[in-house]
Amino acid sequence: MFEEIKKSLKVSIWFMFLTFPIMVIKVNLTDKVIIWRWKNLILVGIGSFFLSFIWRYLLERKAKKAKKEEMGIGQTSIFLKIFNNPKYAKPLYIIFLLFILAFPFIFSMYQTNIMISALIYVMLGLGLNIVVGLAGLLDLGYVAFYAVGAYSYALLNYHFHINFWLALPIGGLLAAIFGIVLGFPVLRLRGDYLAIVTLGFGEIIRLILENWDEFSFGPSGISNIPRPSLFGINLGVKESTIFIYYLIVFMSIITIFVVNRLQNSRLGRAWIALREDEIACQAMGIDKTKTKLTAFALGATWAGFGGVIFAAKTTFINPASFTFLESAIILSIVVLGGMGSIQGVILAALIMILLPEYLRAFSDYRMLIFGASMVLMMVFRPEGLIPSSRRKYEYDPTKR
Amino acid sequence: MDYFFELFFSGLSKGSIYALIALGYTMVYGIIELINFAHGEIYMIGAFTALIISGILTILGFNKISILILATIGAVIYSSAYGFTVEKIAYKPLRGSSRLSPLISAIGMSIFLQNYVLLAQTPNFVSFPELIPEIKWLEPYSSFLGSTDFVIIVTTAIVLVLLTILIKFTKIGKAMRATAQNQVMAALVGVNVDKIISVTFIIGSGLAAIGGVLIGSHVGQINFYIGFIAGIKAFTAAVLGGIGSIPGAVLGGLVLGWTESFGTGYISSDYEDVFAFCLLVLILIFRPAGILGESTQQKV
């Protein structure tokens, strides 16, 4: 016990030292005053003292759990038990679906709008899940395809008055083409090189949108994008929000359906094989080029759809909506949810988007909490909220 | 011709700073194969620490040279401390897990540190005091080589020589090279791998802090967000040169600096960042391992 307190004291002193200049001192050079904020130092000291206990306790627990699993007596979490048992899972899904369907009638317009953006992220997350979770290609520029979708609707509408319903497939198709265009040069790259090239690609798209005024109207963006119409009838703001809500619910369900079918198809298994071991995968006769390109194209398509819906929802887009932070958020949705796991990605998208919205009370601290929780999540639960379970073919001697 | 030299030297000084930050990326990558996304933030914290220290000393009335030296030392100490702590919190518990987890953790750390500085200091740009004094005998060349540029280039050169000596000729450098080649073997022959990883983070962060002080006095203003774009650029430089290779990081930084400087000077200043990324994509297509990187065949 005494040892533990000593350790925590050390940590506490270290953090007081570490945060000293930034948390305590504030210099105003124009008025030549130094502001000392000693209160912060005490807060950091006490906070880190207690947090270090919790930190060490949690690390120990994690190590114990890993040991147990090694010995083969690891238990699966409650989450997994529920999700893997159809007896519990089915009613849960149905309740969840009913809740989602009834949502705009229970909650206010404001809440519905937040839910729409959360569901857009569900779509984006599931799309990126194909690229990162299934095919194992680390894409840090996914937001570029989202931007392609959004801008293709906005620009096509501006120049040619193409309506939403025609723009939706065109946006998806254009994003897919961009996915293939990006995919070709990076086919030979592995892992982290791929990550940085995709990051660069995302930034290039954003910078072009920002600087090429004649094409994309620069940083001021495009406004007055029409909302979708229902069989030619133009809806009011409230009705069209509800309409977009059901549209995005419908699109999400299609996405879930498609991704789920793909996952267990020949192509999906090829992706997983590619993720696990490229060389072994080629040896099994899988066409690496084709498999990778389809992953990029299909992943990008969902981002394109998401982009078109986003543009229709906000009626205004500018390049500031498509920064690297957006890519990072989508990627963390995939990883936090559990790579390759559909339920996980949905849950993570809802948490990641809804939580900051409801944390508005702490609005100053919300990005701080967001960053910290990403780190903590990775440290204590790196497999994600709902780890994906691989389909296994087991021999059961009792069922002969 | 003066214009050419002006661009040449501004590219050289910019490239030197990229190189200083890129070294941190490349050293960390060489040892634990991790893109340390929080590295840009370490550089930003270095710049802020230097700003705070130099602010206090200016008010207390120290002279310029001593402020420059003390602020740099302070920035290096604090950045190293931050680098060390970030590794212990966000990366060490993740050793041995899948490759993506430390990357996400790094992105989270980067967001956290940005907002930490934003909340504790200021969301606005703050002006950075001019720390580098005018050098008298440079005046005839001042049309294309300012004294700040000169100091940046010379400092970078000195730091690089010291780093090379450290890595090539000291015991700890030998241990670092061994760990980079094969962690398990290094541990078997008695290298304390954990310590070496910490040392790598400390050195890399210290270099970034020097970059932070230099860029602060070069540009004249900083905010909490400068780490992000500099981090991406520096990482691009590291990849350009061949990640994991120390001369590669320097070469990559310089090539990137020149590309940007000539690109903006002769073509268009709106697309400064686009040039950098296009260069990266082109080089990776034709030389996937970077300019100086060795392309290793993947083994089964």
XYZ file of C-alpha atoms in Angstrom:
700
model
C 0.000 0.000 0.000
C 2.800 2.361 0.986
C 4.583 1.517 -2.273
C 1.500 2.400 -4.259
C 1.135 5.774 -2.579
C 4.789 6.502 -3.249
C 4.336 5.649 -6.918
C 1.294 7.892 -7.187
C 3.113 10.712 -5.466
C 5.904 10.441 -8.012
C 3.407 10.556 -10.865
C 1.683 13.516 -9.292
C 4.929 15.473 -8.920
C 5.924 14.609 -12.495
C 2.650 15.908 -13.880
C 2.868 19.068 -11.811
C 6.284 19.657 -13.339
C 5.025 18.774 -16.811
C 1.997 21.038 -16.844
C 3.698 23.862 -14.998
C 4.503 26.334 -17.802
C 1.395 25.738 -19.874
C -1.214 25.393 -17.152
C 0.139 27.818 -14.585
C 1.843 30.674 -16.374
C 0.235 32.970 -18.866
C 2.250 35.803 -20.276
C 0.778 38.887 -21.826
C 3.606 40.515 -23.730
C 1.731 43.611 -24.840
C 0.854 44.659 -21.279
C 3.967 43.019 -19.806
C 2.117 41.063 -17.146
C 2.586 37.517 -15.996
C -0.496 35.763 -14.716
C 0.162 32.935 -12.247
C -2.602 30.405 -11.865
C -1.475 28.343 -8.883
C -4.910 26.788 -8.470
C -4.376 24.762 -11.638
C -1.155 23.309 -10.264
C -2.919 21.999 -7.168
C -5.750 20.579 -9.283
C -3.307 18.761 -11.562
C -1.399 17.415 -8.569
C -4.447 16.015 -6.799
C -6.056 14.792 -10.021
C -3.030 12.907 -11.262
C -2.438 11.409 -7.803
C -5.810 9.683 -7.818
C -5.932 8.957 -11.530
C -2.646 7.113 -11.345
C -4.196 4.655 -8.874
C -7.064 3.966 -11.243
C -4.683 3.745 -14.195
C -2.515 1.128 -12.533
C -5.507 -0.836 -11.282
C -7.020 -0.979 -14.775
C -3.718 -1.983 -16.356
C -3.365 -4.782 -13.832
C -6.863 -5.981 -14.533
C -6.160 -5.996 -18.248
C -2.996 -8.032 -17.726
C -4.883 -10.541 -15.569
C -7.558 -10.902 -18.191
C -4.970 -11.489 -20.914
C -3.372 -14.181 -18.758
C -6.701 -15.882 -18.220
C -7.370 -15.894 -21.922
C -4.005 -17.436 -22.564
C -4.868 -20.254 -20.226
C -8.072 -20.766 -22.170
C -10.540 -19.783 -19.481
C -11.187 -16.315 -20.802
C -14.784 -15.263 -20.661
C -16.457 -13.271 -23.363
C -17.973 -9.970 -22.346
C -21.687 -9.508 -21.740
C -21.895 -7.443 -24.918
C -20.603 -10.282 -27.029
C -22.802 -12.865 -25.335
C -25.875 -10.829 -26.140
C -24.871 -10.046 -29.688
C -23.841 -13.565 -30.549
C -26.962 -15.198 -29.248
C -29.812 -14.769 -31.730
C -32.346 -15.349 -28.952
C -31.412 -12.037 -27.331
C -30.037 -10.261 -30.336
C -33.112 -10.400 -32.562
C -35.570 -8.700 -30.206
C -32.898 -6.168 -29.381
C -32.413 -5.298 -33.033
C -36.151 -5.015 -33.566
C -36.568 -2.715 -30.565
C -33.651 -0.625 -31.775
C -35.102 -0.386 -35.272
C -38.511 0.616 -33.936
C -36.906 3.245 -31.776
C -35.030 4.625 -34.772
C -38.189 4.655 -36.885
C -40.219 6.425 -34.217
C -37.427 8.868 -33.413
C -38.592 12.006 -35.276
C -42.040 11.762 -33.674
C -40.736 11.416 -30.145
C -37.960 13.982 -30.206
C -37.622 17.536 -31.431
C -36.435 18.716 -34.831
C -33.068 19.582 -33.340
C -32.584 16.038 -32.071
C -33.680 14.630 -35.417
C -31.091 16.718 -37.195
C -28.382 15.425 -34.881
C -29.588 11.898 -35.482
C -29.357 12.460 -39.246
C -25.712 13.412 -38.953
C -25.102 10.432 -36.674
C -26.655 8.141 -39.266
C -24.554 9.699 -42.025
C -21.562 8.736 -39.924
C -22.955 5.230 -39.566
C -22.885 5.018 -43.358
C -19.414 6.491 -43.583
C -18.173 4.219 -40.838
C -19.560 1.148 -42.568
C -18.013 2.253 -45.853
C -14.609 2.806 -44.309
C -15.064 -0.481 -42.502
C -14.842 -2.204 -45.887
C -11.506 -0.569 -46.640
C -9.897 -0.631 -43.201
C -11.741 -3.279 -41.256
C -12.135 -5.928 -43.913
C -9.393 -5.289 -46.460
C -6.916 -3.920 -43.922
C -5.945 -0.922 -46.073
C -5.339 2.011 -43.780
C -7.095 4.976 -45.394
C -6.575 8.357 -43.707
C -8.130 10.382 -46.520
C -11.568 8.872 -46.575
C -13.198 12.254 -46.185
C -12.081 13.085 -49.751
C -14.721 10.743 -51.153
C -17.302 12.281 -48.865
C -16.320 15.662 -50.301
C -16.548 14.306 -53.850
C -20.106 13.151 -53.174
C -21.173 16.416 -51.581
C -19.595 18.618 -54.238
C -20.859 16.519 -57.125
C -24.434 17.088 -55.982
C -23.867 20.769 -55.236
C -22.091 21.516 -58.510
C -24.298 19.398 -60.756
C -27.283 21.088 -59.248
C -25.793 24.539 -59.618
C -24.790 24.129 -63.254
C -27.308 21.654 -64.653
C -30.137 21.689 -62.080
C -29.838 17.986 -61.598
C -32.119 16.884 -58.801
C -31.225 14.909 -55.710
C -32.425 11.541 -56.931
C -30.240 11.646 -60.023
C -27.319 13.091 -58.088
C -27.336 10.309 -55.521
C -26.170 7.544 -57.892
C -23.901 9.973 -59.774
C -22.252 11.047 -56.501
C -21.720 7.435 -55.516
C -20.330 6.582 -58.943
C -17.978 9.570 -59.022
C -16.697 8.709 -55.560
C -16.113 5.130 -56.701
C -14.162 6.401 -59.719
C -12.066 8.568 -57.427
C -11.536 5.531 -55.228
C -10.143 3.610 -58.207
C -8.037 6.588 -59.312
C -6.507 6.729 -55.838
C -6.293 2.978 -55.637
C -4.162 2.461 -58.752
C -1.000 4.284 -57.729
C -1.075 3.025 -54.179
C -1.549 -0.630 -55.006
C 2.092 -1.377 -54.444
C 2.315 0.489 -51.158
C 1.985 -1.204 -47.845
C 0.690 -0.142 -44.469
C 1.946 3.219 -43.375
C 2.967 4.459 -46.804
C -0.572 3.862 -47.883
C -1.764 5.789 -44.849
C 0.280 8.871 -45.661
C -0.568 8.846 -49.375
C -4.268 8.624 -48.651
C -3.854 11.414 -46.127
C -2.125 13.480 -48.785
C -4.852 12.682 -51.292
C -7.503 13.848 -48.851
C -5.651 17.094 -48.266
C -5.108 17.648 -52.017
C -8.825 17.348 -52.688
C -9.639 19.764 -49.874
C -6.982 22.286 -50.937
C -8.143 22.185 -54.537
C -11.714 22.800 -53.427
C -10.479 25.665 -51.314
C -8.306 27.344 -53.934
C -9.904 26.686 -57.301
C -12.463 29.452 -57.066
C -13.826 29.134 -60.607
C -14.645 25.503 -60.060
C -15.788 25.171 -56.477
C -16.321 28.762 -55.275
C -13.429 28.493 -52.849
C -13.684 28.749 -49.076
C -17.062 30.477 -49.205
C -18.590 27.238 -50.458
C -21.891 26.646 -52.203
C -25.180 27.570 -50.623
C -28.846 27.089 -51.500
C -28.526 23.443 -52.339
C -32.087 22.157 -52.653
C -33.399 19.536 -50.277
C -34.698 16.351 -51.902
C -38.212 16.433 -53.274
C -40.786 13.712 -52.857
C -42.161 12.727 -56.271
C -41.822 16.258 -57.490
C -43.500 17.811 -54.456
C -41.316 20.318 -52.664
C -41.509 19.904 -48.920
C -41.239 22.453 -46.147
C -38.266 22.544 -43.806
C -39.820 20.351 -41.127
C -41.278 17.776 -43.487
C -38.139 17.559 -45.523
C -36.039 17.014 -42.396
C -38.237 14.091 -41.470
C -38.064 12.900 -45.054
C -34.261 13.079 -45.090
C -34.273 11.268 -41.783
C -36.191 8.323 -43.199
C -34.086 8.440 -46.324
C -30.880 8.132 -44.337
C -32.411 5.369 -42.186
C -33.301 3.527 -45.371
C -29.838 4.096 -46.850
C -28.204 2.910 -43.644
C -30.258 -0.259 -43.676
C -29.242 -0.876 -47.281
C -25.622 -0.243 -46.326
C -25.835 -2.675 -43.438
C -27.474 -5.250 -45.667
C -24.899 -4.884 -48.452
C -21.890 -4.848 -46.143
C -23.219 -7.838 -44.261
C -23.735 -9.815 -47.479
C -20.354 -8.727 -48.819
C -18.583 -9.752 -45.641
C -19.489 -13.371 -46.049
C -19.217 -13.468 -49.819
C -16.317 -14.703 -51.880
C -15.084 -11.121 -52.234
C -15.409 -10.411 -48.514
C -13.409 -13.473 -47.621
C -10.793 -12.423 -50.160
C -10.560 -9.026 -48.403
C -10.101 -10.657 -45.032
C -7.466 -12.974 -46.451
C -5.702 -9.970 -47.968
C -5.750 -8.242 -44.611
C -4.288 -11.220 -42.829
C -1.480 -12.036 -45.240
C -0.951 -10.602 -48.682
C 1.478 -13.192 -49.944
C -0.432 -16.205 -48.713
C -3.520 -14.635 -50.205
C -1.905 -14.348 -53.630
C -0.685 -17.879 -53.360
C -4.282 -18.978 -52.939
C -5.026 -17.472 -56.343
C -6.716 -14.254 -55.281
C -6.213 -11.366 -57.686
C -4.650 -8.767 -55.437
C -5.189 -5.820 -57.786
C -8.843 -6.506 -58.349
C -9.571 -7.201 -54.710
C -7.882 -4.038 -53.473
C -9.488 -1.843 -56.107
C -12.963 -3.155 -55.376
C -12.383 -2.464 -51.701
C -11.403 1.137 -52.475
C -14.240 1.641 -54.942
C -16.950 0.101 -52.779
C -15.743 1.907 -49.681
C -15.716 5.202 -51.546
C -19.210 4.661 -52.972
C -20.805 4.843 -49.528
C -18.875 7.984 -48.749
C -20.200 9.444 -52.013
C -23.798 8.634 -51.051
C -23.150 10.066 -47.598
C -21.777 13.232 -49.152
C -24.804 13.769 -51.385
C -27.150 13.328 -48.436
C -25.007 15.619 -46.310
C -25.173 18.346 -48.946
C -28.928 17.942 -49.212
C -29.322 18.046 -45.450
C -27.274 21.145 -44.708
C -28.080 22.913 -48.024
C -24.664 24.510 -47.706
C -21.197 23.037 -48.077
C -17.701 24.416 -47.942
C -14.261 22.807 -47.784
C -14.062 23.317 -44.021
C -16.417 20.369 -43.540
C -13.904 17.991 -45.091
C -10.771 18.305 -43.005
C -8.438 15.605 -41.782
C -10.167 15.643 -38.401
C -13.246 14.276 -40.146
C -11.240 11.368 -41.562
C -9.775 10.774 -38.133
C -13.237 10.681 -36.573
C -14.509 8.196 -39.154
C -11.436 6.037 -38.680
C -11.830 6.097 -34.933
C -15.463 5.057 -35.342
C -14.254 1.963 -37.182
C -11.522 1.167 -34.712
C -13.485 1.979 -31.568
C -16.380 -0.118 -32.772
C -14.176 -3.067 -33.508
C -12.659 -3.468 -36.930
C -14.816 -5.454 -39.273
C -17.752 -5.577 -36.898
C -20.976 -4.045 -38.235
C -22.768 -3.750 -34.885
C -19.640 -2.242 -33.403
C -19.328 0.411 -36.093
C -22.984 1.411 -35.699
C -22.687 1.657 -31.931
C -19.432 3.599 -32.149
C -20.812 6.033 -34.731
C -23.825 6.765 -32.560
C -21.653 7.239 -29.473
C -18.997 9.332 -31.199
C -21.456 11.724 -32.813
C -24.211 11.861 -30.225
C -21.993 12.075 -27.157
C -20.205 15.308 -28.157
C -23.595 16.791 -29.057
C -24.980 16.048 -25.616
C -21.735 17.104 -23.997
C -22.392 20.654 -25.136
C -22.678 21.562 -21.472
C -18.949 20.998 -21.321
C -18.543 22.348 -24.820
C -15.080 23.741 -24.085
C -13.843 20.403 -22.902
C -15.538 18.219 -25.422
C -12.657 17.777 -27.845
C -10.339 17.255 -24.887
C -12.556 14.464 -23.613
C -12.875 13.115 -27.141
C -9.107 12.825 -27.565
C -8.568 11.380 -24.113
C -11.268 8.777 -24.558
C -9.710 7.677 -27.855
C -6.435 7.042 -26.054
C -8.083 5.326 -23.075
C -10.214 3.157 -25.321
C -7.166 1.967 -27.228
C -5.202 1.306 -24.063
C -7.881 -0.629 -22.236
C -10.008 -2.110 -24.969
C -8.027 -2.165 -28.225
C -10.287 -4.752 -29.829
C -13.168 -2.260 -29.870
C -16.592 -2.092 -28.278
C -17.981 -5.112 -30.076
C -15.146 -7.164 -31.527
C -16.007 -8.809 -34.805
C -16.517 -12.508 -34.565
C -15.275 -14.534 -37.478
C -17.476 -17.166 -38.921
C -16.101 -20.477 -37.818
C -16.898 -23.928 -39.027
C -16.711 -26.125 -35.991
C -17.039 -29.802 -35.774
C -19.647 -30.652 -33.209
C -19.603 -34.366 -32.404
C -22.975 -34.280 -30.678
C -24.775 -33.201 -33.853
C -24.126 -36.087 -36.148
C 19.143 35.503 -59.954
C 18.568 37.131 -56.576
C 15.022 35.858 -56.648
C 16.263 32.351 -57.283
C 18.660 32.544 -54.343
C 15.989 34.014 -52.129
C 13.725 31.063 -52.895
C 16.643 28.684 -52.541
C 17.515 29.875 -49.059
C 13.961 30.221 -47.837
C 13.387 26.671 -49.054
C 16.552 25.574 -47.313
C 15.539 27.092 -43.992
C 12.003 25.764 -44.260
C 13.361 22.375 -45.230
C 15.736 22.407 -42.272
C 12.842 22.803 -39.887
C 10.898 20.041 -41.618
C 14.012 17.925 -41.302
C 14.298 18.600 -37.559
C 10.724 17.468 -37.001
C 10.971 14.631 -39.506
C 13.903 13.165 -37.585
C 11.612 12.523 -34.628
C 9.152 10.697 -36.858
C 11.756 8.663 -38.602
C 13.586 7.632 -35.424
C 10.403 6.544 -33.707
C 9.232 4.762 -36.818
C 12.573 3.052 -37.201
C 12.319 1.589 -33.736
C 8.666 0.773 -33.073
C 7.135 1.169 -36.546
C 4.593 3.706 -35.353
C 3.483 6.934 -36.997
C 3.649 9.167 -33.961
C 0.854 11.566 -34.836
C 1.313 13.434 -31.587
C 4.821 14.471 -32.645
C 3.580 17.668 -34.269
C 1.927 18.572 -30.993
C 5.183 18.027 -29.127
C 6.732 20.570 -31.470
C 3.882 22.979 -30.796
C 4.326 22.548 -27.034
C 8.024 23.285 -27.479
C 7.165 26.513 -29.245
C 4.699 27.497 -26.524
C 7.143 26.730 -23.728
C 9.753 28.871 -25.446
C 7.187 31.635 -25.812
C 6.295 31.541 -22.121
C 9.893 31.423 -20.936
C 11.010 34.179 -23.260
C 7.999 36.248 -22.213
C 8.947 36.030 -18.550
C 12.592 36.763 -19.269
C 11.740 39.710 -21.490
C 9.645 41.220 -18.725
C 12.465 40.576 -16.262
C 14.785 42.370 -18.646
C 17.299 39.778 -19.813
C 19.272 40.396 -23.000
C 18.386 38.763 -26.298
C 21.055 36.095 -26.569
C 20.517 34.734 -23.074
C 16.751 34.678 -23.641
C 17.251 32.718 -26.845
C 19.488 30.179 -25.158
C 17.388 29.772 -22.000
C 14.129 29.554 -23.940
C 15.588 26.906 -26.245
C 16.880 24.867 -23.315
C 13.524 25.127 -21.564
C 11.646 24.143 -24.702
C 13.899 21.141 -25.280
C 13.499 19.959 -21.668
C 9.745 20.318 -21.678
C 9.199 18.822 -25.108
C 11.348 15.853 -24.179
C 9.370 15.423 -20.975
C 6.131 15.513 -22.949
C 7.455 13.069 -25.526
C 8.539 10.698 -22.773
C 5.169 10.913 -21.004
C 3.147 10.488 -24.190
C 5.043 7.316 -24.963
C 4.467 5.932 -21.470
C 0.745 6.699 -21.508
C -0.397 6.200 -25.056
C 1.995 3.775 -26.715
C 3.717 1.581 -24.159
C 0.590 -0.218 -22.928
C -0.227 -0.944 -26.573
C 2.982 -2.666 -27.494
C 2.270 -5.994 -29.120
C -1.281 -5.153 -30.145
C -2.442 -4.675 -33.733
C -0.843 -1.925 -35.773
C -3.871 0.312 -35.930
C -4.433 0.696 -32.207
C -1.328 2.788 -31.451
C -2.113 4.913 -34.492
C -5.605 5.722 -33.208
C -4.185 6.303 -29.781
C -1.693 8.722 -31.337
C -4.443 10.617 -33.158
C -6.361 10.820 -29.885
C -3.279 12.091 -28.082
C -2.771 14.706 -30.764
C -6.353 15.985 -30.403
C -5.976 15.954 -26.624
C -2.755 17.949 -26.587
C -4.084 20.515 -29.056
C -7.118 21.166 -26.907
C -5.068 21.122 -23.747
C -2.984 24.025 -25.024
C -6.063 25.723 -26.432
C -7.800 25.635 -23.060
C -4.809 26.331 -20.864
C -3.336 29.087 -23.023
C -5.270 30.675 -25.829
C -7.215 29.799 -28.967
C -5.781 32.813 -30.802
C -2.533 33.431 -32.569
C 0.043 34.866 -30.188
C 2.998 36.822 -31.403
C 6.324 35.208 -30.774
C 9.108 37.541 -29.628
C 11.934 38.042 -32.058
C 14.666 36.025 -30.418
C 17.257 35.824 -33.153
C 19.424 38.941 -33.282
C 20.411 40.636 -36.548
C 23.788 39.446 -37.719
C 25.875 42.405 -38.882
C 28.159 40.804 -41.438
C 25.218 39.198 -43.262
C 23.873 42.576 -44.338
C 25.316 42.601 -47.871
C 23.470 39.348 -48.582
C 20.264 40.335 -46.820
C 18.346 40.530 -50.107
C 18.209 36.761 -50.228
C 19.480 35.452 -46.884
C 18.033 36.888 -43.685
C 19.759 36.318 -40.383
C 16.889 34.160 -39.128
C 17.260 31.887 -42.142
C 20.987 31.782 -41.566
C 20.605 30.836 -37.898
C 18.062 28.163 -38.765
C 20.334 26.582 -41.354
C 23.421 26.687 -39.146
C 21.581 25.359 -36.079
C 20.116 22.504 -38.071
C 23.521 21.611 -39.459
C 25.083 21.553 -35.976
C 22.242 19.496 -34.543
C 22.522 17.010 -37.392
C 26.247 16.556 -36.883
C 25.714 15.982 -33.159
C 22.911 13.515 -33.834
C 25.011 11.588 -36.321
C 27.835 11.351 -33.799
C 25.400 10.186 -31.152
C 23.977 7.467 -33.335
C 27.167 6.333 -35.041
C 29.726 6.446 -32.275
C 28.165 6.216 -28.816
C 27.013 3.164 -26.959
C 23.448 4.351 -26.749
C 23.419 4.994 -30.482
C 24.617 1.488 -31.090
C 21.841 0.171 -28.848
C 19.330 2.270 -30.790
C 20.474 0.864 -34.101
C 20.337 -2.650 -32.703
C 16.799 -2.135 -31.390
C 15.707 -0.750 -34.726
C 17.008 -3.814 -36.513
C 15.530 -6.426 -34.253
C 13.974 -5.798 -30.867
C 14.065 -9.358 -29.616
C 17.703 -9.902 -30.562
C 18.662 -6.561 -29.022
C 16.951 -7.545 -25.785
C 18.770 -10.885 -25.849
C 22.175 -9.258 -26.017
C 21.357 -7.082 -23.058
C 19.877 -3.902 -24.499
C 17.168 -2.425 -22.319
C 14.594 -2.000 -25.086
C 12.125 0.027 -23.022
C 14.837 2.488 -22.098
C 16.009 2.812 -25.694
C 12.480 3.523 -26.881
C 12.144 6.215 -24.211
C 15.470 7.714 -25.230
C 14.358 7.775 -28.861
C 11.207 9.648 -27.945
C 13.187 12.080 -25.801
C 15.733 12.848 -28.533
C 13.076 13.145 -31.227
C 10.998 15.502 -29.075
C 14.019 17.610 -28.235
C 14.795 18.041 -31.928
C 11.196 19.013 -32.584
C 11.406 21.613 -29.821
C 14.435 23.224 -31.476
C 12.396 23.295 -34.682
C 9.545 24.893 -32.740
C 11.699 27.684 -31.329
C 13.234 28.387 -34.737
C 9.937 28.464 -36.599
C 8.410 30.607 -33.857
C 10.992 33.305 -34.297
C 10.935 32.879 -38.077
C 7.184 33.231 -38.614
C 6.614 35.494 -35.622
C 3.349 33.993 -34.415
C 2.122 30.641 -33.157
C -1.139 29.044 -32.111
C -2.240 25.670 -30.792
C -2.812 24.326 -34.300
C 0.643 24.810 -35.827
C 1.674 21.308 -34.818
C -0.817 19.578 -37.032
C 0.160 20.839 -40.466
C 3.854 20.893 -39.591
C 3.518 17.350 -38.362
C 1.930 16.174 -41.590
C 4.541 17.982 -43.672
C 7.373 16.575 -41.608
C 5.954 13.120 -41.859
C 5.707 13.592 -45.601
C 9.376 14.576 -45.555
C 10.261 11.475 -43.573
C 8.393 9.261 -46.030
C 9.903 11.080 -49.009
C 13.391 10.340 -47.818
C 12.574 6.807 -46.853
C 11.121 6.362 -43.417
C 13.441 4.912 -40.812
C 16.502 6.430 -42.466
C 18.056 9.439 -40.748
C 19.872 10.991 -43.741
C 16.686 10.247 -45.654
C 14.640 12.411 -43.296
C 17.027 15.324 -43.785
C 17.086 14.953 -47.547
C 13.309 14.565 -47.603
C 12.913 17.720 -45.523
C 15.138 19.731 -47.829
C 13.496 18.427 -51.007
C 10.110 19.278 -49.545
C 11.247 22.733 -48.497
C 12.626 23.505 -51.949
C 9.591 22.097 -53.731
C 7.308 24.331 -51.718
C 9.483 27.361 -51.980
C 10.090 27.119 -55.747
C 6.526 25.978 -56.382
C 5.071 28.976 -54.594
C 7.685 31.320 -56.023
C 7.350 30.371 -59.669
C 3.894 28.818 -60.008
C 1.276 29.853 -57.478
C 1.234 30.561 -53.775
C -2.255 29.147 -53.265
C -1.127 25.599 -53.780
C 1.809 25.434 -51.386
C 0.555 22.314 -49.637
C -0.633 20.684 -52.842
C 2.923 20.697 -54.241
C 4.154 18.877 -51.166
C 1.581 16.138 -51.408
C 1.853 15.758 -55.180
C 5.604 15.323 -54.832
C 4.983 12.688 -52.196
C 2.525 10.757 -54.348
C 4.862 10.906 -57.350
C 7.901 9.709 -55.433
C 6.005 6.901 -53.789
C 4.682 5.707 -57.119
C 8.127 5.515 -58.679
C 10.150 4.688 -55.565
C 7.775 3.162 -53.030
C 10.439 3.003 -50.328
C 11.358 6.692 -50.546
C 14.493 8.319 -51.935
C 17.013 6.720 -49.603
C 14.923 3.910 -48.180
C 15.888 0.344 -48.789
C 13.077 -1.599 -50.342
C 12.906 -4.777 -48.383
C 11.182 -7.747 -49.883
C 8.363 -8.874 -47.677
C 9.023 -12.330 -46.360
C 6.531 -14.984 -45.529
